mmCIF file with all atom_site columns, C-alpha atoms in Angstrom:
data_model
loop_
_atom_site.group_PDB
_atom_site.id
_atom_site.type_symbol
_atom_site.label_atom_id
_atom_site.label_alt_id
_atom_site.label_comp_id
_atom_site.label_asym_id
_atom_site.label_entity_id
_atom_site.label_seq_id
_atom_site.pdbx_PDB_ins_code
_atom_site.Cartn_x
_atom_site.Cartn_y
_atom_site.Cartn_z
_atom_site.occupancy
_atom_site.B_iso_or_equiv
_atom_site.pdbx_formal_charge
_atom_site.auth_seq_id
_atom_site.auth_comp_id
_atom_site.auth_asym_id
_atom_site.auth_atom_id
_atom_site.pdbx_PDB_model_num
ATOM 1   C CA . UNK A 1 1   ? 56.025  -5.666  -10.808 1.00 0.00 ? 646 UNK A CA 1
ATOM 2   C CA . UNK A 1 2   ? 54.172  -7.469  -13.216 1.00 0.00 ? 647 UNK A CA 1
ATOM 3   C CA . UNK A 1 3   ? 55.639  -10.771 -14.808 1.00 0.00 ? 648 UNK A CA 1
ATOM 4   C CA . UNK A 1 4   ? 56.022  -10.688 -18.605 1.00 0.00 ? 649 UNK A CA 1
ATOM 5   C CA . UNK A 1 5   ? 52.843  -11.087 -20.850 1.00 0.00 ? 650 UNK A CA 1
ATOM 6   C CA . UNK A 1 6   ? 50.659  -10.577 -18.002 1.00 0.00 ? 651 UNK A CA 1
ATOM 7   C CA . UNK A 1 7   ? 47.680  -8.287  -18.604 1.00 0.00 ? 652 UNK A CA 1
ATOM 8   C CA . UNK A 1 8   ? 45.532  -6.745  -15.807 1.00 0.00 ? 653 UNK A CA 1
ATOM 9   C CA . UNK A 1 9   ? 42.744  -5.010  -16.837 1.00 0.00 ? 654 UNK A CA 1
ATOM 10  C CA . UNK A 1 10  ? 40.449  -2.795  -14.312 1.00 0.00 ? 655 UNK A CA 1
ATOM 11  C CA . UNK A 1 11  ? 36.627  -3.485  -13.776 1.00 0.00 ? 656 UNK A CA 1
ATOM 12  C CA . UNK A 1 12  ? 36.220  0.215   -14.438 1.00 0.00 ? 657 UNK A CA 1
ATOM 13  C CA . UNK A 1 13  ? 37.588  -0.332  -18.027 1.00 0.00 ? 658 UNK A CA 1
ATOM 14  C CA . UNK A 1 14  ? 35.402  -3.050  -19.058 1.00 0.00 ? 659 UNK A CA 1
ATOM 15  C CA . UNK A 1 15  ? 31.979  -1.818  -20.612 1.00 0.00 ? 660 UNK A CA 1
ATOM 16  C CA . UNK A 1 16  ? 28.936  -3.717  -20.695 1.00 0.00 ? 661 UNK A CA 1
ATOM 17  C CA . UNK A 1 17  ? 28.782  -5.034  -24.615 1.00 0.00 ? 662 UNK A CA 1
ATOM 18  C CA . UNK A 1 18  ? 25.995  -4.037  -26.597 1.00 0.00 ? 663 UNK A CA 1
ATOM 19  C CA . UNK A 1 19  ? 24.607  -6.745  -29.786 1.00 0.00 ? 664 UNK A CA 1
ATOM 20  C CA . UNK A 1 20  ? 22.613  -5.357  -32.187 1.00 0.00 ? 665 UNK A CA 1
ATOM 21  C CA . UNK A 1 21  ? 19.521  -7.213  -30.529 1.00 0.00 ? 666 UNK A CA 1
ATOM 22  C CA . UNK A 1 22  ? 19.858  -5.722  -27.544 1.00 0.00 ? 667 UNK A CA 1
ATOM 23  C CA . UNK A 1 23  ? 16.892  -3.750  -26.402 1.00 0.00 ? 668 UNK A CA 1
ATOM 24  C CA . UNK A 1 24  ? 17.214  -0.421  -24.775 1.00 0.00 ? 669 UNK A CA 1
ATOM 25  C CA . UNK A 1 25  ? 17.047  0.184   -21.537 1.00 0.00 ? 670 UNK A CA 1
ATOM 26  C CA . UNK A 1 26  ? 14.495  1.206   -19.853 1.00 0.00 ? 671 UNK A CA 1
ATOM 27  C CA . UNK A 1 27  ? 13.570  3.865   -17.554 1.00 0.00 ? 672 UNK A CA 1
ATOM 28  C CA . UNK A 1 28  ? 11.865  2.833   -14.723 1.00 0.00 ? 673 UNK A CA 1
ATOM 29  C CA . UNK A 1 29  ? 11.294  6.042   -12.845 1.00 0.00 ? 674 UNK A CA 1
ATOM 30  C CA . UNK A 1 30  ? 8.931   7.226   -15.940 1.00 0.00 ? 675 UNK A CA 1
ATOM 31  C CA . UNK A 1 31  ? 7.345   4.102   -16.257 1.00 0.00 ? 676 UNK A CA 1
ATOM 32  C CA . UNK A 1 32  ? 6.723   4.302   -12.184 1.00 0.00 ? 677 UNK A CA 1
ATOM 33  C CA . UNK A 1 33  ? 5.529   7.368   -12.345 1.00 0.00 ? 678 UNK A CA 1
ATOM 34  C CA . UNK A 1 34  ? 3.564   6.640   -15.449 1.00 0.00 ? 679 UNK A CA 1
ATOM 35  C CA . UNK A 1 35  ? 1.669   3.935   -13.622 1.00 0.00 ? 680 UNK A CA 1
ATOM 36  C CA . UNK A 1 36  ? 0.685   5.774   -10.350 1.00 0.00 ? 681 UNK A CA 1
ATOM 37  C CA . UNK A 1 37  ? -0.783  8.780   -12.557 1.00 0.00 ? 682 UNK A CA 1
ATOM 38  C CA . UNK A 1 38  ? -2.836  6.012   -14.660 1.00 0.00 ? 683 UNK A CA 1
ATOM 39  C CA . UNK A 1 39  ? -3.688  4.572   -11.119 1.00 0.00 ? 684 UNK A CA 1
ATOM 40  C CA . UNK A 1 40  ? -4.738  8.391   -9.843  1.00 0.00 ? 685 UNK A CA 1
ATOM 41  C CA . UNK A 1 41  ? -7.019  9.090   -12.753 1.00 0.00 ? 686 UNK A CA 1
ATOM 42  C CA . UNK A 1 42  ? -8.483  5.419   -12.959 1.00 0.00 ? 687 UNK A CA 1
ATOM 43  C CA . UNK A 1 43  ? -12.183 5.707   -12.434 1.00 0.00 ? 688 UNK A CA 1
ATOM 44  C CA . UNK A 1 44  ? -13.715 2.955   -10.352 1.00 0.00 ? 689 UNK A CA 1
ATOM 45  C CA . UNK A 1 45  ? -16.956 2.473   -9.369  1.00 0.00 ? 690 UNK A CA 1
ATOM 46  C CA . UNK A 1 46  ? -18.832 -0.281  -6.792  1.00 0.00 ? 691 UNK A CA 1
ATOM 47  C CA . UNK A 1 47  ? -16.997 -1.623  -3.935  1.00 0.00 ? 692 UNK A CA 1
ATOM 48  C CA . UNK A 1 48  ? -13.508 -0.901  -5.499  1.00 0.00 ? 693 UNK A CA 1
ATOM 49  C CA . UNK A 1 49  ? -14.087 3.115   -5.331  1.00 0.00 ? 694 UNK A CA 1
ATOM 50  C CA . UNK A 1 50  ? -15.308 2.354   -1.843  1.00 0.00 ? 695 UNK A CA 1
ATOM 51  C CA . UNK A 1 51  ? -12.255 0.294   -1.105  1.00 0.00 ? 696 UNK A CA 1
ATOM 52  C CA . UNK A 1 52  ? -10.069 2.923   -2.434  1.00 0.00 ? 697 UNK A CA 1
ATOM 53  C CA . UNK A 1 53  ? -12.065 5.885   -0.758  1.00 0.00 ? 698 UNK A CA 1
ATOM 54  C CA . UNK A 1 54  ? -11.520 4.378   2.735   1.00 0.00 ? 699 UNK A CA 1
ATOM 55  C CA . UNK A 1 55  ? -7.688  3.241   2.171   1.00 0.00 ? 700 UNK A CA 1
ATOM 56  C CA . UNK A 1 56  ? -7.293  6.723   0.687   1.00 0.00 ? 701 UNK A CA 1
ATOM 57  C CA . UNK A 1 57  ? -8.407  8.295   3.956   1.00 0.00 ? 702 UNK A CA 1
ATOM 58  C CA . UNK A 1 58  ? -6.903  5.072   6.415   1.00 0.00 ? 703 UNK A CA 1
ATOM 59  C CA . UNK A 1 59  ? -3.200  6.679   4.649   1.00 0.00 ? 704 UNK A CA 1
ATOM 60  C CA . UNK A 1 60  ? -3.542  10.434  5.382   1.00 0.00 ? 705 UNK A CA 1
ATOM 61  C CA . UNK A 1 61  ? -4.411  10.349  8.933   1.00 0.00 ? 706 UNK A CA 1
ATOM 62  C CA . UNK A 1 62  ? -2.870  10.339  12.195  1.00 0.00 ? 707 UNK A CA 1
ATOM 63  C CA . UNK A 1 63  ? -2.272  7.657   14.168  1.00 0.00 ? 708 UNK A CA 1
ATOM 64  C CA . UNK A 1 64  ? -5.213  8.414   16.702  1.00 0.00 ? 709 UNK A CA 1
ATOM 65  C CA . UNK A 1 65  ? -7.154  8.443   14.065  1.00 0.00 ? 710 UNK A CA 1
ATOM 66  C CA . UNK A 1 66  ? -6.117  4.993   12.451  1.00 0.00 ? 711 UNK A CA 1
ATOM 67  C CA . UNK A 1 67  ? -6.308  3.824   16.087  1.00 0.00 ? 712 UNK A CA 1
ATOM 68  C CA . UNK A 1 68  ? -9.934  5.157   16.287  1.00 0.00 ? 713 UNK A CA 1
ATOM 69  C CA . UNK A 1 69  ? -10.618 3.541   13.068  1.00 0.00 ? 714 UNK A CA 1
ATOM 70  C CA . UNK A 1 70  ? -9.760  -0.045  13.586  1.00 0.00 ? 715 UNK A CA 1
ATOM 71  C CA . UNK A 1 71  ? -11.071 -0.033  17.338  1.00 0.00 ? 716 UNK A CA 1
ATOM 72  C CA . UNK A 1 72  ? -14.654 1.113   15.926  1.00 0.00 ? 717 UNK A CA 1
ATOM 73  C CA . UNK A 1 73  ? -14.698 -0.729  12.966  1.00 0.00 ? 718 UNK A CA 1
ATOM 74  C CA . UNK A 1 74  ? -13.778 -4.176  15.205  1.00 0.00 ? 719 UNK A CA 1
ATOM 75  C CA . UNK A 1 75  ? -15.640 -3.483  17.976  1.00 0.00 ? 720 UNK A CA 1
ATOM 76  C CA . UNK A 1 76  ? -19.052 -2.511  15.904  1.00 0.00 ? 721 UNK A CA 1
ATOM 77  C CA . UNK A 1 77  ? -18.289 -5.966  13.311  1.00 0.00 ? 722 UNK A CA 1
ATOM 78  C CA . UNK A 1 78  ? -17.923 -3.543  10.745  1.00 0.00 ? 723 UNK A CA 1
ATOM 79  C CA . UNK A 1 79  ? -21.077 -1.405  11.291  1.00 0.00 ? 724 UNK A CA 1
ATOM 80  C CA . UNK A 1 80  ? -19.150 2.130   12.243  1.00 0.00 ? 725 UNK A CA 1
ATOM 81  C CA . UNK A 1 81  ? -16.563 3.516   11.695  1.00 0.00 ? 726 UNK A CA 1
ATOM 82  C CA . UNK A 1 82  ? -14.928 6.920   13.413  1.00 0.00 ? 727 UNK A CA 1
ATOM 83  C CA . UNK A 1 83  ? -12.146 8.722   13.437  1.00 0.00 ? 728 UNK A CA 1
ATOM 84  C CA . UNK A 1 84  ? -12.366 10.181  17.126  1.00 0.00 ? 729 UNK A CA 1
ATOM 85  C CA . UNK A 1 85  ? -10.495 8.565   19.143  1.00 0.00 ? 730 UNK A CA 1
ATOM 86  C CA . UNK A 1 86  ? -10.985 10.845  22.250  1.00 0.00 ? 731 UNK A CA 1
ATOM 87  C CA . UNK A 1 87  ? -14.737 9.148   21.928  1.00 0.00 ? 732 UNK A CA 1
ATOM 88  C CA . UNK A 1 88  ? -13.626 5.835   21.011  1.00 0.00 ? 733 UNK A CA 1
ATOM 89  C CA . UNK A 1 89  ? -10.993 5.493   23.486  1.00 0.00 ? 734 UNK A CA 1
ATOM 90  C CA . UNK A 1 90  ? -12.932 5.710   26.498  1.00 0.00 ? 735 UNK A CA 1
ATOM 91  C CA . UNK A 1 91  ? -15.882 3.214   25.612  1.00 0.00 ? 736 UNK A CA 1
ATOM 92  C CA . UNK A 1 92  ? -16.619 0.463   23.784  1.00 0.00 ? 737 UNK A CA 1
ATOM 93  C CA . UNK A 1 93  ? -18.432 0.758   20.303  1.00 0.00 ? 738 UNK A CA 1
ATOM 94  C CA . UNK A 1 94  ? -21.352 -0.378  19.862  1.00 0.00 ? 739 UNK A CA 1
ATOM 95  C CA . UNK A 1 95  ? -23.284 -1.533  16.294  1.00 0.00 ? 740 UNK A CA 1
ATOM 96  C CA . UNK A 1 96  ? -25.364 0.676   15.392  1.00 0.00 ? 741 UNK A CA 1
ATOM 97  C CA . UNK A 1 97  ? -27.662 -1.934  13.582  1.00 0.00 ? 742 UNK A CA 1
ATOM 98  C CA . UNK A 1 98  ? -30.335 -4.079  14.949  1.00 0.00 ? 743 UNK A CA 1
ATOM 99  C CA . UNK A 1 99  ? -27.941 -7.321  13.913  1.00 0.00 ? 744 UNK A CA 1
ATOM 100 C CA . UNK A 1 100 ? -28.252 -10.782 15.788  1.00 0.00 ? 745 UNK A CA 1
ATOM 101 C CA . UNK A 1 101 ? -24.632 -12.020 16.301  1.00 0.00 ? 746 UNK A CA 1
ATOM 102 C CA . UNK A 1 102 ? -24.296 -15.730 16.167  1.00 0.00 ? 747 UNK A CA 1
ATOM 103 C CA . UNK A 1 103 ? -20.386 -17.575 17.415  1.00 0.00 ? 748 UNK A CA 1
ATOM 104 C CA . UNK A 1 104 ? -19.674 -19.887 14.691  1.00 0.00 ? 749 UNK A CA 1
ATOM 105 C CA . UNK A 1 105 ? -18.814 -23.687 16.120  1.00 0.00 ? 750 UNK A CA 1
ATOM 106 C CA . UNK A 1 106 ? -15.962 -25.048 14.223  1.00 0.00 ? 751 UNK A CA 1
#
């Protein structure tokens, strides 16, 4: 029992007030979506499509094939990549470019 004059008053009762200057509100699934189809048909060119080309491919693979991927690429410093990994695995890569590596001294 509730003492006299006392007033309870349910969280589920209680809207949210709106002010005339309120703006309103937004939906943020559209403006997701609206962002990765802008992203999709953005055309790039220079190292950015090349960027985009290889992450592209790096995130619709298997994992062998990532594996394959970042084992070439580290072992070659960058000068192959593959996506075989039943090559890769076994061996080490080798560059494929007449390059002279130097160790840096710190």
């Amino acid at each position: 029992m509730l003492p006299e004059g006392k007033l309870i008053i349910s969280s589920r009762d209680c809207s949210r007030p709106v002010y005339p200057s309120s703006k309103p509100a937004k939906d943020w699934d559209k403006l997701e979506a609206e962002v990765k189809k802008q992203e999709k048909d953005e055309k790039l060119d220079g190292d950015a499509a090349m960027n985009k080309f290889f992450s592209d491919i790096y995130s619709s693979v298997d994992e062998d094939m990532r594996r394959a991927m970042n084992k070439s690429f580290a072992q070659s410093n960058g000068t192959v990549l593959s996506t075989n990994w039943k090559e890769v695995g076994t061996k080490k890569v080798e560059s494929t470019m007449d390059m002279e590596l130097k160790k840096w001294e710190y």
